[in-house]
Short mmCIF file of the C-alpha atoms (twelve columns), coordinates in Angstrom:
data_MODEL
# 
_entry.id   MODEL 
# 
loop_
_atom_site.group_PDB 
_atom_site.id 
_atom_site.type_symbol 
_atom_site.label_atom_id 
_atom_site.label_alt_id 
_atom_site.label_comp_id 
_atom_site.label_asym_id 
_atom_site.label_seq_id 
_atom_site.Cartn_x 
_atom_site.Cartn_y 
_atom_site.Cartn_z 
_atom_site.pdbx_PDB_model_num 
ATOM 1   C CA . UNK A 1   5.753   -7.228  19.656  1 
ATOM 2   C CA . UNK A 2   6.474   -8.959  22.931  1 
ATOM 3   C CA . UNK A 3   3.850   -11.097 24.499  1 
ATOM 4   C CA . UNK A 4   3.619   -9.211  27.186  1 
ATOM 5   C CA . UNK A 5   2.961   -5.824  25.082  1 
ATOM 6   C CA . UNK A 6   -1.076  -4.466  26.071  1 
ATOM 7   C CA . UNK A 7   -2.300  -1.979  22.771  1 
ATOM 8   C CA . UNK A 8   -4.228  0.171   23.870  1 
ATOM 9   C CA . UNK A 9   -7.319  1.342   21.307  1 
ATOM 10  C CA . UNK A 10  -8.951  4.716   21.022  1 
ATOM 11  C CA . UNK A 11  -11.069 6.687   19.056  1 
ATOM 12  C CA . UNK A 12  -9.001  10.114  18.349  1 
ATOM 13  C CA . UNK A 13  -10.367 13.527  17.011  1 
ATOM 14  C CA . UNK A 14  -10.601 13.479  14.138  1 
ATOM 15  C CA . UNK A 15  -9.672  17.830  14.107  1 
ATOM 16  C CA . UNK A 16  -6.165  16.198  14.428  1 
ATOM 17  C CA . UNK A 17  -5.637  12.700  13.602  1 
ATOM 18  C CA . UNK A 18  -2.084  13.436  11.858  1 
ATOM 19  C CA . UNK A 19  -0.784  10.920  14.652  1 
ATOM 20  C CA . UNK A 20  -2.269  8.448   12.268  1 
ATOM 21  C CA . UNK A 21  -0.335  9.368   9.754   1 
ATOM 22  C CA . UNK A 22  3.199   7.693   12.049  1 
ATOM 23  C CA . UNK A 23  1.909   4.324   11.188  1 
ATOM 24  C CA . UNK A 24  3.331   2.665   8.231   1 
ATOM 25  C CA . UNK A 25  0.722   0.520   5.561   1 
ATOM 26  C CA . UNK A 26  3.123   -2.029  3.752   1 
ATOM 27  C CA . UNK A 27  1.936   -4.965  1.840   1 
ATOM 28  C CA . UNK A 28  4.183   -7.525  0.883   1 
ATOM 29  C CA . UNK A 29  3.061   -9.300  -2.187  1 
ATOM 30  C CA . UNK A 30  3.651   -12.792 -3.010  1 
ATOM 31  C CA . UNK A 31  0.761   -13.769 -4.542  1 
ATOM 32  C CA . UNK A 32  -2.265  -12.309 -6.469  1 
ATOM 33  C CA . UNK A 33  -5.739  -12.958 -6.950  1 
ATOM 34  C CA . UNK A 34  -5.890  -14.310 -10.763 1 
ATOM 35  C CA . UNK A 35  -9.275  -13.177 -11.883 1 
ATOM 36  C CA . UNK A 36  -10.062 -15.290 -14.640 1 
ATOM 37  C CA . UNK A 37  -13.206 -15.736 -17.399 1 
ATOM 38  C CA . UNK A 38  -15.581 -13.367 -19.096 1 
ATOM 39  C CA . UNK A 39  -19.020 -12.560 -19.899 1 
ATOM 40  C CA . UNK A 40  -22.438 -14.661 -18.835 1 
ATOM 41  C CA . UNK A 41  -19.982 -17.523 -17.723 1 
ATOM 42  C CA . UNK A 42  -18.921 -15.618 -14.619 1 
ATOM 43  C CA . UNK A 43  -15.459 -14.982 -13.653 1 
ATOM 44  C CA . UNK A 44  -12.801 -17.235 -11.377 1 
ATOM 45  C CA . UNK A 45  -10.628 -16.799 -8.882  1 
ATOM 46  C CA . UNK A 46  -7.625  -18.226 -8.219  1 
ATOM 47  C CA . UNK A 47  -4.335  -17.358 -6.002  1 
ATOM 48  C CA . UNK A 48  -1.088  -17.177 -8.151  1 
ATOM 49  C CA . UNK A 49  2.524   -16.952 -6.829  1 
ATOM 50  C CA . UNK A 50  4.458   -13.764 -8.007  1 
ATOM 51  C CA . UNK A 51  8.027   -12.771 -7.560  1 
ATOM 52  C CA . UNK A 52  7.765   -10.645 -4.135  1 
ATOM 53  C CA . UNK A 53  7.303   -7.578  -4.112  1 
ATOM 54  C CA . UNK A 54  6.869   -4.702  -1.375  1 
ATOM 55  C CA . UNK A 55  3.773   -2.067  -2.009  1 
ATOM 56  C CA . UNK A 56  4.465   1.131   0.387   1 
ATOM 57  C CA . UNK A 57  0.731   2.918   0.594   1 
ATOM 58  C CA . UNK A 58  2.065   5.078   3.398   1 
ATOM 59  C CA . UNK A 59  2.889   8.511   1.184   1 
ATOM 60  C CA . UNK A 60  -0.300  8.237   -0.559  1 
ATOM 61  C CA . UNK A 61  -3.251  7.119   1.733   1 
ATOM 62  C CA . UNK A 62  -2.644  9.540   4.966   1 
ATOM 63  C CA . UNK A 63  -4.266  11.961  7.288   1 
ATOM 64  C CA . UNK A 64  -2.146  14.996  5.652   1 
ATOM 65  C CA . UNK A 65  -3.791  13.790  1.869   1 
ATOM 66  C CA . UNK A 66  -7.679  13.217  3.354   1 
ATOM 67  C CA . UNK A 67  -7.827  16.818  5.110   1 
ATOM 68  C CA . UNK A 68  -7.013  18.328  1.715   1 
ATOM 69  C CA . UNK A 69  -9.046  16.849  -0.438  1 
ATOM 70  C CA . UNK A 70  -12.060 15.608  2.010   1 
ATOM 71  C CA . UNK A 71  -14.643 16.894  4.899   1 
ATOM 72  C CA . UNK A 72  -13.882 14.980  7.365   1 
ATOM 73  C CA . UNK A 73  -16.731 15.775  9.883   1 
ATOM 74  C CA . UNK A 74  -18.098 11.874  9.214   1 
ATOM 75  C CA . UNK A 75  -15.004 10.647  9.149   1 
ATOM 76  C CA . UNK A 76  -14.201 8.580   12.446  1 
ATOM 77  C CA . UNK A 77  -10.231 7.475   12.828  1 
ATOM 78  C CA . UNK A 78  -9.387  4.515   15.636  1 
ATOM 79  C CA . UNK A 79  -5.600  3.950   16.204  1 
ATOM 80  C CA . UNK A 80  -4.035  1.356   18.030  1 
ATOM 81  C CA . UNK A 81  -1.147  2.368   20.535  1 
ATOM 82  C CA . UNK A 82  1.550   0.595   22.017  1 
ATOM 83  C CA . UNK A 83  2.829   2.864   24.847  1 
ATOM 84  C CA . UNK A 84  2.838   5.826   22.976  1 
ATOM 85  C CA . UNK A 85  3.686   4.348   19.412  1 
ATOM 86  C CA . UNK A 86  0.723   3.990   17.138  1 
ATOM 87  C CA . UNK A 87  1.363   0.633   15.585  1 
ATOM 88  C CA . UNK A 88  -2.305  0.234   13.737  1 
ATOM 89  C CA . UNK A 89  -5.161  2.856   12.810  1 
ATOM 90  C CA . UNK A 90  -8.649  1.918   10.813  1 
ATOM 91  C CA . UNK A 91  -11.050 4.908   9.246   1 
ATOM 92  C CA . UNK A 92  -14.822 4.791   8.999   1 
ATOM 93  C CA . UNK A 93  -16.381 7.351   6.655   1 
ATOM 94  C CA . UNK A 94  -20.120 7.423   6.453   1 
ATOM 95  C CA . UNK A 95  -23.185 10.412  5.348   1 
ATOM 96  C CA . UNK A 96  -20.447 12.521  3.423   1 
ATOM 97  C CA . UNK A 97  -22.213 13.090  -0.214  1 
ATOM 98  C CA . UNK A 98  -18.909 13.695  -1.729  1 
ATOM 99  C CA . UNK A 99  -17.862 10.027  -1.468  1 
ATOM 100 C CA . UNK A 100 -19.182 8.227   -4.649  1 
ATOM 101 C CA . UNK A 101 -17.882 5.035   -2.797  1 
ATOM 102 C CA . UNK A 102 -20.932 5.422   -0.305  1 
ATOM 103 C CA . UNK A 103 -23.185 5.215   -3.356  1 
ATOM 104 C CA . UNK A 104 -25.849 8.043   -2.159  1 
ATOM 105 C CA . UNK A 105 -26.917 5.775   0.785   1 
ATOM 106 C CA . UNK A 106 -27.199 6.729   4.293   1 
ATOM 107 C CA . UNK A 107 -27.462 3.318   5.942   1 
ATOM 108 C CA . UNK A 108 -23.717 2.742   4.578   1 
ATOM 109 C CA . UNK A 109 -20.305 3.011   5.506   1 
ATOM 110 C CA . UNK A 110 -17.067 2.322   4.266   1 
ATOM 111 C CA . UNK A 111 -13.468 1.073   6.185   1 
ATOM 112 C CA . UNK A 112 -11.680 3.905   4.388   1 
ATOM 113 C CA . UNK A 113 -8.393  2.515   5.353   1 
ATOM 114 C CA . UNK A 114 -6.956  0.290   7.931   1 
ATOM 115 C CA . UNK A 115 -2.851  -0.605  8.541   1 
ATOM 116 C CA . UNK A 116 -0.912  -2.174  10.947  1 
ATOM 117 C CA . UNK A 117 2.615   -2.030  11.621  1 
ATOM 118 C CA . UNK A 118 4.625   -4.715  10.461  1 
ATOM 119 C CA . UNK A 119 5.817   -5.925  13.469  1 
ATOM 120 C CA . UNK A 120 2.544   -6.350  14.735  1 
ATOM 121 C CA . UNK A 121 0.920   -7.902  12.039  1 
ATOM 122 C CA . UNK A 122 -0.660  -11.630 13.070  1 
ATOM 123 C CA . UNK A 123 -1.411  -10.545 16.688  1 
ATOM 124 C CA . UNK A 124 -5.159  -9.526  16.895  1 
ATOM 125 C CA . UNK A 125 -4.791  -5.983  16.158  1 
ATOM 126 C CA . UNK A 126 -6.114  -5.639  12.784  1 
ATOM 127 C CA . UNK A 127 -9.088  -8.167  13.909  1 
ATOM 128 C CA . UNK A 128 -9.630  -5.293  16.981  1 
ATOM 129 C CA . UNK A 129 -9.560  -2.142  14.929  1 
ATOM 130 C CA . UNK A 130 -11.999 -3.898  12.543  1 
ATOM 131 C CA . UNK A 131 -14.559 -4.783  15.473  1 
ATOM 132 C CA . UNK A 132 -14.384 -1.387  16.489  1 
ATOM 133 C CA . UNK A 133 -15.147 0.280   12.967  1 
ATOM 134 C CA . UNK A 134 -17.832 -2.337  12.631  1 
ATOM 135 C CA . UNK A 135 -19.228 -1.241  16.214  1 
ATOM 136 C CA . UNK A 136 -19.116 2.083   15.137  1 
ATOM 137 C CA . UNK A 137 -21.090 2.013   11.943  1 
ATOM 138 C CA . UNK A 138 -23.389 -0.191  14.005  1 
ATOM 139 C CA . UNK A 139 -24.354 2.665   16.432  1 
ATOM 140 C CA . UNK A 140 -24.541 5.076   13.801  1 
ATOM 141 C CA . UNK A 141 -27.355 3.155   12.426  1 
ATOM 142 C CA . UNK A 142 -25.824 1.595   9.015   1 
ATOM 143 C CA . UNK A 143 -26.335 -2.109  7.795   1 
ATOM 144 C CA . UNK A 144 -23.311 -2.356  5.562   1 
ATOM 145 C CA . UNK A 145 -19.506 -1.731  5.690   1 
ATOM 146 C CA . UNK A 146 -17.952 -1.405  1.726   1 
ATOM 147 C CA . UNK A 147 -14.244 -1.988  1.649   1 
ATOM 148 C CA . UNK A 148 -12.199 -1.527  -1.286  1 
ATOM 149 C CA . UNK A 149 -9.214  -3.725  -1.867  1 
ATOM 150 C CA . UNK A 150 -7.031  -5.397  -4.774  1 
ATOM 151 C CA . UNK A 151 -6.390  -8.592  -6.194  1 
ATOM 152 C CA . UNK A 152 -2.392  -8.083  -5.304  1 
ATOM 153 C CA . UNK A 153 -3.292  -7.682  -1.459  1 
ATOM 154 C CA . UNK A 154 -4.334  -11.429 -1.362  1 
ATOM 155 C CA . UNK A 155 -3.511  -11.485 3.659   1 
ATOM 156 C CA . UNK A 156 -5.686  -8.071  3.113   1 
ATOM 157 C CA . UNK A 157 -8.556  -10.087 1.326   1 
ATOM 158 C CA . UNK A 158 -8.549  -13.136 3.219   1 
ATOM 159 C CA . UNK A 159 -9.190  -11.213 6.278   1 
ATOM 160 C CA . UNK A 160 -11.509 -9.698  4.919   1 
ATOM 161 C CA . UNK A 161 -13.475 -13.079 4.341   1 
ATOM 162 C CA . UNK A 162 -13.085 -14.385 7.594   1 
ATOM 163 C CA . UNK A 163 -15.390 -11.033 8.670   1 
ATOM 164 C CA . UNK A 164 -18.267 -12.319 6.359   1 
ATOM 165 C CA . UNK A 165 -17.225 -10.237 3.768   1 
ATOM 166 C CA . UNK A 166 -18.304 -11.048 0.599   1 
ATOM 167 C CA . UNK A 167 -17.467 -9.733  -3.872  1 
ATOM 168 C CA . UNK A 168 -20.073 -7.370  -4.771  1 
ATOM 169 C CA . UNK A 169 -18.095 -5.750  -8.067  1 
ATOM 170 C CA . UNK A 170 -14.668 -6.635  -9.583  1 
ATOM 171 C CA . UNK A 171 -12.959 -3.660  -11.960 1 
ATOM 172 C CA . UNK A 172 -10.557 -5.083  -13.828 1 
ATOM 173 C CA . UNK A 173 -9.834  -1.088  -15.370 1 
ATOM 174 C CA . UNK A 174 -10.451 0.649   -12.088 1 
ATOM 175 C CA . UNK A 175 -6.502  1.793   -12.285 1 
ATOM 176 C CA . UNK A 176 -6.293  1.346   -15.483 1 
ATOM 177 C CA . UNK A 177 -4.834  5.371   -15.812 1 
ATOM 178 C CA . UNK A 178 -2.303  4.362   -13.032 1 
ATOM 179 C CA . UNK A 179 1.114   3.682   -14.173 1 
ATOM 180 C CA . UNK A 180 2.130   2.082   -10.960 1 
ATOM 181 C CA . UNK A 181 -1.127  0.186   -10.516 1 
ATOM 182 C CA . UNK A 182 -2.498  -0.434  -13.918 1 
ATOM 183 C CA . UNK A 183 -2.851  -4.481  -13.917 1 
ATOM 184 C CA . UNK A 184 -3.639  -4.547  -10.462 1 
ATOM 185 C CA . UNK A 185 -8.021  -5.665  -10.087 1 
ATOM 186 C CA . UNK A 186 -10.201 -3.757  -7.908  1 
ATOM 187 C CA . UNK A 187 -12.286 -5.819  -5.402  1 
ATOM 188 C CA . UNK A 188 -15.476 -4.195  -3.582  1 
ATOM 189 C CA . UNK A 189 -16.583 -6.110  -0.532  1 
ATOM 190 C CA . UNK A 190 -19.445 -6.125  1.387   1 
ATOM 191 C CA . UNK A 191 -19.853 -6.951  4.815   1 
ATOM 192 C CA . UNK A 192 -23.382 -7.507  6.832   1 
ATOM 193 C CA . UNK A 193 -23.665 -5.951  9.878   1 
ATOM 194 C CA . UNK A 194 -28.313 -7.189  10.509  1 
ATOM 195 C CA . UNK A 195 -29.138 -10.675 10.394  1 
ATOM 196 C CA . UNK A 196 -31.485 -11.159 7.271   1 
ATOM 197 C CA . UNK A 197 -29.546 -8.610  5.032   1 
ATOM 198 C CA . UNK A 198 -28.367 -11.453 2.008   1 
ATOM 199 C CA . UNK A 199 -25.161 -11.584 0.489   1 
# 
């Protein structure tokens, strides 16, 4: 990305979002998120170097996979362009009963996904796409935003933090049935969007 590129950020229908689907979602792993401890003690955290790795989610969270299996009518999809490349996209799903994720409750939402290309990773974009989700659930009336993330995507939960997001659950056996994903830990984050909501 050149510093003279502009993005460009939009709100697209979501009848026909498969332009989201161009935009890759790579992590590249070099550290974890120990989680450490057990029982009424409470449970550390602590970053750990690993032998790096590259984690392609691009196959298996997409537009093409959601229609299938999902409603999408409170689904709302936000891609970032450059020209006419998408190079970063973010998803907002709220009021869909089918999402056990949303937890029955109408007042909140969760960032379903969000990805940016590699080569524009570290420029703003992902902090962008996330103010516009968050301005989005705002005017839809919700107080939270839930995110789901793991303990191997340590950039993915540090930015995360720096929104004022904080642990509500940790699931050491969420993908436990996953071959490819079986020691990773599930995080659940929370992020206030009112004043006087506590953490």
């Amino acid at each position: 990305m050149g510093k003279d590129t502009v993005i460009h950020y939009v709100e697209i229908d979501k009848s026909d979002a498969s332009v989201y689907d161009e935009i890759e979602m790579k992590v590249r792993v070099k550290e974890i998120y120990e989680v450490n401890g057990n029982g009424m003690d409470g449970i550390t955290f602590q970053k750990k170097k690993v032998s790096p790795y590259t984690k392609d989610f691009t196959e298996n969270a997409n537009y093409k996979r959601w229609k299938r299996q999902f409603d999408l009518e409170n689904w709302n999809f936000f891609v970032a362009f450059d020209g006419n490349r998408p190079v970063g996209g973010a998803v907002l799903c709220s009021h869909s009963s089918e999402l056990n994720m949303l937890e029955g409750r109408a007042d909140l939402g969760v960032l379903w996904d969000i990805r940016v290309d590699s080569g524009y990773k570290h420029c703003g974009v992902g902090q962008r796409l996330f103010q516009l989700v968050k301005d989005r659930a705002e005017n839809l009336g919700l107080i939270q935003l839930k995110i789901e993330c793991q303990n191997n995507n340590v950039p993915a939960v540090d930015f995360y933090f720096k929104q004022g997001a904080h642990i509500g659950a940790v699931n050491r056996y969420a993908y436990y049935g996953d071959k490819d994903a079986a020691d990773e830990v599930q995080f659940l984050l929370y992020v206030n969007l009112y004043p006087g909501i506590h953490n």
